[in-house]
Short mmCIF file of C-alpha atoms and ligand atoms in Angstrom, two decimals:
data_model
loop_
_atom_site.label_atom_id
_atom_site.label_comp_id
_atom_site.label_asym_id
_atom_site.label_seq_id
_atom_site.Cartn_x
_atom_site.Cartn_y
_atom_site.Cartn_z
CA UNK A 1212 -2.04 -15.24 8.64
CA UNK A 1213 -2.47 -11.73 7.36
CA UNK A 1214 0.10 -9.35 8.85
CA UNK A 1215 -0.67 -5.63 9.02
CA UNK A 1216 -4.39 -6.37 8.78
CA UNK A 1217 -5.30 -3.33 10.89
CA UNK A 1218 -3.63 -1.00 8.39
CA UNK A 1219 -5.02 0.54 5.24
CA UNK A 1220 -4.59 -2.19 2.60
CA UNK A 1221 -4.52 -5.00 5.16
CA UNK A 1222 -7.98 -4.11 6.49
CA UNK A 1223 -9.42 -4.46 2.98
CA UNK A 1224 -7.64 -7.79 2.47
CA UNK A 1225 -8.82 -9.10 5.85
CA UNK A 1226 -12.41 -8.03 5.10
CA UNK A 1227 -12.33 -9.66 1.66
CA UNK A 1228 -10.88 -12.96 2.90
CA UNK A 1229 -13.08 -13.19 6.04
CA UNK A 1230 -16.27 -12.62 4.04
CA UNK A 1231 -15.36 -14.55 0.88
CA UNK A 1232 -13.73 -17.59 2.49
CA UNK A 1233 -15.75 -18.75 5.54
CA UNK A 1234 -13.80 -22.04 5.38
CA UNK A 1235 -10.50 -20.26 6.23
CA UNK A 1236 -9.48 -19.11 9.68
CA UNK A 1237 -7.97 -15.67 9.22
CA UNK A 1238 -5.41 -14.63 11.85
CA UNK A 1239 -4.72 -10.90 11.68
CA UNK A 1240 -1.31 -10.15 13.23
CA UNK A 1241 -0.72 -6.47 13.86
CA UNK A 1242 1.23 -4.40 16.38
CA UNK A 1243 -1.27 -1.52 16.14
CA UNK A 1244 1.22 1.24 15.49
CA UNK A 1245 -0.10 4.75 14.76
CA UNK A 1246 -1.09 3.37 11.32
CA UNK A 1247 -3.07 0.38 12.55
CA UNK A 1248 -6.52 0.70 14.03
CA UNK A 1249 -9.13 -1.92 14.80
CA UNK A 1250 -11.84 0.65 14.09
CA UNK A 1251 -11.20 -0.16 10.45
CA UNK A 1252 -12.51 -3.70 11.00
CA UNK A 1253 -15.54 -3.29 13.28
CA UNK A 1254 -17.86 -4.78 10.64
CA UNK A 1255 -16.11 -8.18 10.66
CA UNK A 1256 -14.58 -8.37 14.16
CA UNK A 1257 -17.26 -10.81 15.39
CA UNK A 1258 -16.95 -13.21 12.44
CA UNK A 1259 -16.40 -16.84 13.53
CA UNK A 1260 -13.49 -17.31 11.11
CA UNK A 1261 -11.56 -14.24 12.31
CA UNK A 1262 -8.97 -13.83 15.08
CA UNK A 1263 -6.92 -10.76 15.96
CA UNK A 1264 -3.45 -11.10 17.53
CA UNK A 1265 -1.67 -7.98 18.72
CA UNK A 1266 2.00 -8.76 18.11
CA UNK A 1267 5.21 -7.27 16.76
CA UNK A 1268 6.53 -9.11 13.68
CA UNK A 1269 10.07 -8.37 14.88
CA UNK A 1270 9.39 -10.55 17.93
CA UNK A 1271 10.64 -13.86 16.50
CA UNK A 1272 9.50 -16.00 19.44
CA UNK A 1273 6.00 -14.53 19.21
CA UNK A 1274 5.88 -15.29 15.47
CA UNK A 1275 7.03 -18.90 16.03
CA UNK A 1276 4.38 -19.35 18.68
CA UNK A 1277 1.62 -17.98 16.41
CA UNK A 1278 2.59 -20.27 13.53
CA UNK A 1279 2.33 -23.30 15.81
CA UNK A 1280 -0.77 -22.22 17.73
CA UNK A 1281 -2.81 -21.57 14.59
CA UNK A 1282 -1.15 -24.15 12.33
CA UNK A 1283 -0.54 -21.45 9.74
CA UNK A 1284 -0.47 -22.67 6.13
CA UNK A 1285 -0.45 -19.37 4.25
CA UNK A 1286 0.90 -15.90 4.94
CA UNK A 1287 -0.04 -12.63 3.28
CA UNK A 1288 2.55 -10.23 4.64
CA UNK A 1289 1.55 -6.57 4.62
CA UNK A 1290 2.82 -5.29 8.00
CA UNK A 1291 5.28 -2.49 7.40
CA UNK A 1292 6.19 1.09 8.02
CA UNK A 1293 4.79 2.60 4.85
CA UNK A 1294 5.22 6.37 4.71
CA UNK A 1295 8.19 7.78 2.76
CA UNK A 1296 8.35 11.05 4.75
CA UNK A 1297 8.55 9.12 8.03
CA UNK A 1298 11.32 6.94 6.59
CA UNK A 1299 13.36 10.09 5.90
CA UNK A 1300 12.93 11.11 9.54
CA UNK A 1301 13.50 7.63 11.07
CA UNK A 1302 15.21 5.15 8.74
CA UNK A 1303 16.15 2.78 11.57
CA UNK A 1304 12.50 2.07 12.32
CA UNK A 1305 11.97 1.16 8.66
CA UNK A 1306 14.92 -1.26 8.65
CA UNK A 1307 13.65 -2.78 11.89
CA UNK A 1308 10.07 -3.40 10.83
CA UNK A 1309 10.36 -3.92 7.10
CA UNK A 1310 13.63 -5.86 6.95
CA UNK A 1311 13.97 -7.60 10.34
CA UNK A 1312 10.20 -8.11 10.63
CA UNK A 1313 10.04 -9.81 7.23
CA UNK A 1314 13.07 -11.92 8.11
CA UNK A 1315 11.50 -13.06 11.40
CA UNK A 1316 8.34 -14.10 9.57
CA UNK A 1317 10.28 -15.94 6.86
CA UNK A 1318 12.30 -17.86 9.43
CA UNK A 1319 9.23 -18.66 11.56
CA UNK A 1320 7.42 -19.94 8.44
CA UNK A 1321 10.44 -21.99 7.35
CA UNK A 1322 10.94 -23.60 10.77
CA UNK A 1323 7.26 -24.38 11.28
CA UNK A 1324 6.62 -25.75 7.80
CA UNK A 1325 9.82 -27.82 7.79
CA UNK A 1326 8.67 -29.39 11.08
CA UNK A 1327 5.40 -30.63 9.52
CA UNK A 1328 5.15 -34.03 7.78
CA UNK A 1329 3.83 -32.42 4.58
CA UNK A 1330 6.61 -29.77 4.73
CA UNK A 1331 6.10 -27.09 2.04
CA UNK A 1332 3.15 -28.77 0.31
CA UNK A 1333 0.17 -26.38 0.00
CA UNK A 1334 2.05 -23.61 1.80
CA UNK A 1335 2.62 -20.07 0.61
CA UNK A 1336 4.47 -17.04 1.91
CA UNK A 1337 3.10 -14.13 -0.10
CA UNK A 1338 4.95 -10.84 0.38
CA UNK A 1339 3.29 -7.53 -0.50
CA UNK A 1340 5.70 -4.96 -1.89
CA UNK A 1341 5.75 -1.70 -3.75
CA UNK A 1342 6.73 -0.36 -7.18
CA UNK A 1343 9.00 2.13 -5.37
CA UNK A 1344 11.75 -0.54 -5.23
CA UNK A 1345 12.32 0.08 -8.95
CA UNK A 1346 13.37 3.68 -8.34
CA UNK A 1347 12.12 6.38 -10.64
CA UNK A 1348 11.19 6.94 -14.28
CA UNK A 1349 11.65 10.16 -16.22
CA UNK A 1350 8.83 12.51 -17.13
CA UNK A 1351 9.65 12.33 -20.83
CA UNK A 1352 6.15 13.33 -22.03
CA UNK A 1353 4.92 16.06 -19.65
CA UNK A 1354 1.88 16.72 -21.84
CA UNK A 1355 0.87 13.05 -21.73
CA UNK A 1356 1.01 10.31 -24.32
CA UNK A 1357 -1.50 7.60 -25.28
CA UNK A 1358 -1.04 4.29 -23.52
CA UNK A 1359 -0.13 1.27 -25.61
CA UNK A 1360 -3.46 -0.29 -26.66
CA UNK A 1361 -2.83 -3.49 -24.67
CA UNK A 1362 -2.99 -1.33 -21.55
CA UNK A 1363 -5.69 1.14 -22.42
CA UNK A 1364 -8.61 -1.08 -21.41
CA UNK A 1365 -7.85 -0.40 -17.78
CA UNK A 1366 -8.19 3.36 -17.92
CA UNK A 1367 -8.13 6.19 -20.40
CA UNK A 1368 -5.72 8.47 -18.59
CA UNK A 1369 -2.55 9.29 -20.55
CA UNK A 1370 0.94 8.13 -19.58
CA UNK A 1371 3.75 10.64 -18.94
CA UNK A 1372 6.45 8.55 -20.57
CA UNK A 1373 6.74 5.51 -22.76
CA UNK A 1374 8.69 3.33 -20.32
CA UNK A 1375 7.15 1.39 -17.44
CA UNK A 1376 8.29 -0.71 -14.49
CA UNK A 1377 8.07 -4.38 -15.40
CA UNK A 1378 8.83 -7.47 -13.34
CA UNK A 1379 12.36 -7.52 -14.78
CA UNK A 1380 13.20 -3.86 -14.08
CA UNK A 1381 16.34 -3.67 -11.93
CA UNK A 1382 15.84 -2.62 -8.32
CA UNK A 1383 17.07 0.92 -7.65
CA UNK A 1384 15.40 2.26 -4.49
CA UNK A 1385 16.01 5.86 -3.45
CA UNK A 1386 14.18 6.46 -0.17
CA UNK A 1387 14.83 4.66 3.12
CA UNK A 1388 11.28 3.27 2.75
CA UNK A 1389 11.87 1.80 -0.70
CA UNK A 1390 15.36 0.59 0.31
CA UNK A 1391 13.84 -1.30 3.24
CA UNK A 1392 11.11 -2.83 1.05
CA UNK A 1393 13.68 -3.80 -1.59
CA UNK A 1394 15.78 -5.48 1.08
CA UNK A 1395 12.72 -7.39 2.33
CA UNK A 1396 11.91 -8.52 -1.24
CA UNK A 1397 15.47 -9.83 -1.63
CA UNK A 1398 15.19 -11.80 1.63
CA UNK A 1399 11.91 -13.33 0.44
CA UNK A 1400 13.52 -14.48 -2.82
CA UNK A 1401 16.61 -15.68 -0.93
CA UNK A 1402 14.40 -17.90 1.27
CA UNK A 1403 12.91 -19.42 -1.86
CA UNK A 1404 16.21 -19.89 -3.65
CA UNK A 1405 18.14 -21.13 -0.61
CA UNK A 1406 15.61 -23.14 1.40
CA UNK A 1407 12.84 -23.78 -1.11
CA UNK A 1408 10.27 -21.76 0.86
CA UNK A 1409 7.24 -21.30 -1.43
CA UNK A 1410 7.11 -17.54 -1.94
CA UNK A 1411 5.46 -14.98 -4.21
CA UNK A 1412 6.15 -11.23 -4.34
CA UNK A 1413 3.88 -8.57 -5.82
CA UNK A 1414 4.90 -4.95 -6.37
CA UNK A 1415 1.97 -2.57 -6.47
CA UNK A 1416 1.53 1.07 -7.40
CA UNK A 1417 0.10 3.79 -5.08
CA UNK A 1418 -3.18 2.81 -3.42
CA UNK A 1419 -6.03 5.08 -2.39
CA UNK A 1420 -9.45 4.55 -0.84
CA UNK A 1421 -11.23 4.34 2.52
CA UNK A 1422 -9.28 3.69 5.76
CA UNK A 1423 -5.98 5.19 4.55
CA UNK A 1424 -4.22 7.05 7.34
CA UNK A 1425 -4.53 10.79 6.63
CA UNK A 1426 -0.82 11.43 6.17
CA UNK A 1427 -0.69 10.15 2.58
CA UNK A 1428 -1.48 12.57 -0.24
CA UNK A 1429 -5.13 11.75 -0.99
CA UNK A 1430 -6.66 11.39 2.50
CA UNK A 1431 -4.51 14.21 3.95
CA UNK A 1432 -5.66 16.60 1.27
CA UNK A 1433 -9.35 15.57 1.49
CA UNK A 1434 -9.17 16.25 5.20
CA UNK A 1435 -7.40 19.58 4.75
CA UNK A 1436 -9.82 20.78 2.06
CA UNK A 1437 -12.76 19.85 4.27
CA UNK A 1438 -11.36 21.91 7.16
CA UNK A 1439 -9.90 24.60 4.86
CA UNK A 1440 -6.26 24.00 5.78
CA UNK A 1441 -3.32 24.56 3.38
CA UNK A 1442 -2.47 21.77 0.92
CA UNK A 1443 1.33 21.31 1.01
CA UNK A 1444 2.26 20.35 -2.57
CA UNK A 1445 5.91 19.23 -2.70
CA UNK A 1446 8.03 20.95 -5.34
CA UNK A 1447 6.04 21.94 -8.41
CA UNK A 1448 3.43 19.20 -8.10
CA UNK A 1449 4.73 17.69 -11.36
CA UNK A 1450 5.62 14.30 -9.88
CA UNK A 1451 3.62 11.42 -11.29
CA UNK A 1452 2.17 8.47 -9.40
CA UNK A 1453 0.21 5.52 -10.76
CA UNK A 1454 -2.97 5.10 -8.67
CA UNK A 1455 -5.01 2.00 -7.86
CA UNK A 1456 -8.23 1.78 -5.83
CA UNK A 1457 -7.49 -0.27 -2.71
CA UNK A 1458 -10.27 -2.81 -3.36
CA UNK A 1459 -8.68 -3.54 -6.73
CA UNK A 1460 -5.39 -4.25 -4.96
CA UNK A 1461 -7.22 -6.57 -2.55
CA UNK A 1462 -8.85 -8.42 -5.46
CA UNK A 1463 -5.43 -8.81 -7.12
CA UNK A 1464 -4.00 -10.20 -3.87
CA UNK A 1465 -6.88 -12.72 -3.76
CA UNK A 1466 -6.13 -13.82 -7.34
CA UNK A 1467 -2.38 -14.08 -6.79
CA UNK A 1468 -2.73 -15.89 -3.45
CA UNK A 1469 -4.94 -18.55 -5.02
CA UNK A 1470 -3.60 -18.83 -8.56
CA UNK A 1471 -0.16 -17.20 -8.61
CA UNK A 1472 2.88 -19.34 -9.43
CA UNK A 1473 5.37 -19.95 -6.64
CA UNK A 1474 8.67 -18.04 -7.05
CA UNK A 1475 7.04 -15.54 -9.41
CA UNK A 1476 6.82 -11.77 -9.16
CA UNK A 1477 3.78 -9.88 -10.42
CA UNK A 1478 3.39 -6.13 -10.80
CA UNK A 1479 -0.01 -4.74 -9.81
CA UNK A 1480 -1.28 -1.46 -11.23
CA UNK A 1481 -4.06 0.19 -13.14
CA UNK A 1482 -2.27 2.07 -15.96
CA UNK A 1483 -3.46 5.22 -14.24
CA UNK A 1484 -0.76 7.89 -14.06
CA UNK A 1485 -1.56 11.29 -12.60
CA UNK A 1486 0.50 14.37 -11.82
CA UNK A 1487 0.12 15.32 -8.17
CA UNK A 1488 -1.18 18.79 -8.99
CA UNK A 1489 -3.94 17.37 -11.20
CA UNK A 1490 -5.04 15.10 -8.35
CA UNK A 1491 -5.05 18.03 -5.95
CA UNK A 1492 -7.31 19.98 -8.32
CA UNK A 1493 -9.60 16.97 -8.77
CA UNK A 1494 -9.83 16.57 -4.98
CA UNK A 1495 -10.69 20.24 -4.48
CA UNK A 1496 -13.44 20.05 -7.13
CA UNK A 1497 -14.85 16.83 -5.69
CA UNK A 1498 -14.82 17.89 -2.02
CA UNK A 1499 -16.33 21.29 -2.84
CA UNK A 1500 -19.07 19.75 -4.98
CA UNK A 1501 -19.99 17.14 -2.35
CA UNK A 1502 -20.03 19.81 0.38
CA UNK A 1503 -22.09 22.20 -1.77
CA UNK A 1504 -19.34 24.85 -1.83
CA UNK A 1505 -19.09 27.12 -4.89
CA UNK A 1506 -16.63 26.01 -7.60
CA UNK A 1507 -13.14 27.40 -7.01
CA UNK A 1508 -13.88 28.23 -3.36
CA UNK A 1509 -10.83 26.30 -2.14
CA UNK A 1510 -8.35 26.72 -4.99
CA UNK A 1511 -6.27 29.11 -2.87
CA UNK A 1512 -5.47 26.33 -0.38
CA UNK A 1513 -2.80 24.99 -2.75
CA UNK A 1514 0.56 25.82 -1.15
CA UNK A 1515 3.82 24.89 -2.87
CA UNK A 1516 6.38 23.80 -0.28
CA UNK A 1517 10.01 22.66 -0.38
CA UNK A 1518 10.35 19.40 -2.26
CA UNK A 1519 10.75 16.04 -0.51
CA UNK A 1520 14.46 15.07 -0.50
CA UNK A 1521 15.16 12.39 -3.14
CA UNK A 1522 11.61 12.76 -4.47
CA UNK A 1523 11.05 10.13 -7.20
CA UNK A 1524 9.70 11.80 -10.35
CA UNK A 1525 7.47 9.20 -11.94
CA UNK A 1526 6.12 5.75 -11.13
CA UNK A 1527 4.35 3.79 -13.85
CA UNK A 1528 3.56 0.10 -13.64
CA UNK A 1529 3.22 -2.32 -16.52
CA UNK A 1530 0.65 -4.75 -15.05
CA UNK A 1531 0.10 -6.70 -18.25
CA UNK A 1532 1.67 -9.93 -16.87
CA UNK A 1533 -1.05 -10.19 -14.22
CA UNK A 1534 -3.73 -9.61 -16.85
CA UNK A 1535 -2.17 -12.07 -19.30
CA UNK A 1536 -1.33 -14.88 -16.88
CA UNK A 1537 -4.01 -14.63 -14.19
CA UNK A 1538 -6.74 -12.59 -15.89
CA UNK A 1539 -6.80 -9.80 -13.28
CA UNK A 1540 -7.77 -6.25 -14.19
CA UNK A 1541 -8.87 -3.35 -11.97
CA UNK A 1542 -12.61 -2.65 -11.71
CA UNK A 1543 -12.53 1.05 -10.72
CA UNK A 1544 -11.82 4.04 -12.90
CA UNK A 1545 -9.94 6.79 -11.07
CA UNK A 1546 -12.62 9.50 -11.11
CA UNK A 1547 -15.14 6.99 -9.77
CA UNK A 1548 -12.73 5.73 -7.09
CA UNK A 1549 -11.88 9.30 -6.03
CA UNK A 1550 -15.58 10.16 -5.77
CA UNK A 1551 -16.18 7.10 -3.54
CA UNK A 1552 -13.10 7.92 -1.46
CA UNK A 1553 -14.00 11.57 -0.91
CA UNK A 1554 -17.59 10.62 -0.03
CA UNK A 1555 -16.29 8.02 2.44
CA UNK A 1556 -13.95 10.47 4.22
CA UNK A 1557 -16.61 13.14 4.43
CA UNK A 1558 -19.03 10.62 5.97
CA UNK A 1559 -16.43 9.18 8.39
CA UNK A 1560 -14.96 12.14 10.21
CA UNK A 1561 -15.31 10.07 13.39
CA UNK A 1562 -12.81 7.54 11.98
CA UNK A 1563 -10.37 10.30 10.97
CA UNK A 1564 -10.63 11.90 14.43
CA UNK A 1565 -10.15 8.56 16.19
CA UNK A 1566 -7.06 7.50 14.22
CA UNK A 1567 -5.37 10.88 14.39
CA UNK A 1568 -6.37 11.58 17.97
CA UNK A 1569 -3.99 14.48 18.52
CA UNK A 1570 -0.96 12.17 18.54
CA UNK A 1571 -0.23 12.62 14.87
CA UNK A 1572 1.40 15.76 13.48
CA UNK A 1573 1.94 15.91 9.72
CA UNK A 1574 5.60 15.19 9.11
CA UNK A 1575 6.09 17.97 6.65
CA UNK A 1576 5.44 20.45 9.46
CA UNK A 1577 8.64 19.22 11.10
CA UNK A 1578 10.69 18.58 8.03
CA UNK A 1579 10.01 21.17 5.42
CA UNK A 1580 9.67 24.91 5.59
CA UNK A 1581 7.19 26.79 3.43
CA UNK A 1582 8.69 28.60 0.45
P1 NAD B 83 -0.21 1.05 6.65
O1 NAD B 83 0.89 1.89 7.17
O2 NAD B 83 -1.57 1.65 6.48
O3 NAD B 83 -0.41 -0.23 7.60
C1 NAD B 83 0.67 -0.97 8.09
C2 NAD B 83 0.17 -1.89 9.18
O4 NAD B 83 1.28 -2.64 9.67
C3 NAD B 83 -0.45 -1.16 10.38
O5 NAD B 83 -1.65 -1.77 10.77
C4 NAD B 83 0.61 -1.31 11.47
O6 NAD B 83 0.07 -1.32 12.78
C5 NAD B 83 1.24 -2.63 11.10
N1 NAD B 83 2.61 -2.76 11.61
C6 NAD B 83 3.62 -1.84 11.50
N2 NAD B 83 4.71 -2.29 12.14
C7 NAD B 83 4.40 -3.52 12.64
C8 NAD B 83 5.13 -4.49 13.40
N3 NAD B 83 6.40 -4.28 13.77
N4 NAD B 83 4.49 -5.64 13.73
C9 NAD B 83 3.20 -5.86 13.37
N5 NAD B 83 2.47 -4.96 12.68
C10 NAD B 83 3.06 -3.82 12.32
O7 NAD B 83 0.31 0.44 5.29
P2 NAD B 83 -0.47 0.12 3.94
O8 NAD B 83 -0.51 1.34 3.12
O9 NAD B 83 -1.71 -0.62 4.25
O10 NAD B 83 0.58 -0.87 3.24
C11 NAD B 83 0.52 -2.27 3.51
C12 NAD B 83 1.64 -2.95 2.75
O11 NAD B 83 1.49 -2.72 1.35
C13 NAD B 83 3.03 -2.46 3.12
O12 NAD B 83 3.90 -3.56 3.13
C14 NAD B 83 3.39 -1.49 2.00
O13 NAD B 83 4.78 -1.44 1.80
C15 NAD B 83 2.67 -2.14 0.83
N6 NAD B 83 2.26 -1.22 -0.24
C16 NAD B 83 1.56 -0.09 0.04
C17 NAD B 83 1.13 0.74 -0.98
C18 NAD B 83 0.32 1.98 -0.71
O14 NAD B 83 0.08 2.77 -1.62
N7 NAD B 83 -0.16 2.20 0.51
C19 NAD B 83 1.46 0.43 -2.31
C20 NAD B 83 2.19 -0.75 -2.57
C21 NAD B 83 2.58 -1.57 -1.52
P1 TYD B 84 2.44 9.72 -0.74
O1 TYD B 84 0.97 9.61 -0.59
O2 TYD B 84 3.26 10.03 0.48
O3 TYD B 84 2.93 8.37 -1.43
P2 TYD B 84 4.41 7.98 -2.03
O4 TYD B 84 5.40 8.96 -1.55
O5 TYD B 84 4.62 6.62 -1.45
O6 TYD B 84 4.24 7.98 -3.51
O7 TYD B 84 2.76 10.82 -1.82
C1 TYD B 84 2.22 10.77 -3.12
C2 TYD B 84 2.80 11.94 -3.92
O8 TYD B 84 2.31 13.16 -3.35
C3 TYD B 84 4.32 12.02 -3.83
O9 TYD B 84 4.82 12.47 -5.08
C4 TYD B 84 4.58 13.06 -2.77
C5 TYD B 84 3.39 13.99 -2.90
N1 TYD B 84 2.94 14.63 -1.64
C6 TYD B 84 2.79 16.04 -1.58
O10 TYD B 84 3.04 16.74 -2.57
N2 TYD B 84 2.38 16.59 -0.41
C7 TYD B 84 2.11 15.83 0.71
O11 TYD B 84 1.76 16.41 1.78
C8 TYD B 84 2.24 14.42 0.62
C9 TYD B 84 1.95 13.55 1.81
C10 TYD B 84 2.66 13.85 -0.58
#
């Protein structure tokens, strides 16, 4: 069972598992909220080892029924409300989906697996989480500092501090989104420690790539540059995020699902910190070049707007445990991943139009006023 398989990361995970593992039956469970769209999976929807089930993970009876009907032996749980700005506007929804939804799935898995003769043997509940649960790091080196050499193989971009989130960093979430994910992570661990449910948690850095709903920084800005709309940069654009190409996240999930140790936590990231403003400039250059516009033609779209409340300054993941213990490393360098992503969005305006469909209005338009 892959939950949230019609969303951004989930669609890549579903595609990878359906194509790579014909011997598995993949059940994609998704409510199809504004963020979920089956248009992201048209290439595999007819595969014989793939089933889609439209269901709400908060519906406990529906989850119990799905576990029994499909004799589920493994769960990769991605379904969630995932956008920080929306969580500021509607925290209740985030508690409902991310906390109660995870709890319903945990309990359904527990009850079903305990009812089987082989109980928890060869079972796994794998929960996908975020680095945002760790809170924020300081921007101690605004000019950038060389990465420790153990990390530098993954990418040459400098770090903006010398501390990183590791698997033992204390949880300290700041946004309603990260608080709800942290709560879900705690429930997952509690189900392992209390009932023995075989669980794994991974905490990943910011993802980018094809099929990301155009409300998150990278796809929103590609879309706006293409149609020459303002680019609302929060605050001074100095905030730092650590970016990973979505297919690299999917490959890490594959590795952890098959070789990860039960009860462990692994951080997933690419040692790839970028200031928001530098990404915005890279996106402008890339979109303009691919559209044949003169250099600098869209620089004036950058618009500094009121900062996001509680805006975390810097995220930076130490992913060396995953490299050391399971041999995973990302395959894409950022500039290459951004080029692929921009090219994909420019070639798939039909997908952008279909998923936005007039129903979506950028949240910042409601929440923040221009300076
Ligand atoms: P997304 O918002 O693109 O997709 C979420 C999916 O969950 C959608 O298909 C939606 O329809 C589905 N969903 C929402 N509520 C549901 C419900 N009640 N029942 C069933 N389905 C429901 O999210 P994403 O960016 O693909 O993130 C997937 C997971 O990875 C989330 O758990 C998120 O916290 C985590 N994560 C995301 C990132 C990132 O950068 N996007 C980074 C680290 C971790
Ligand atoms: P986002 O893609 O929402 O991911 P997250 O908040 O989970 O890290 O935002 C990435 C960074 O970009 C974050 O520092 C907020 C900033 N941002 C803007 O400056 N303007 C925007 O319109 C958006 C959506 C984000």
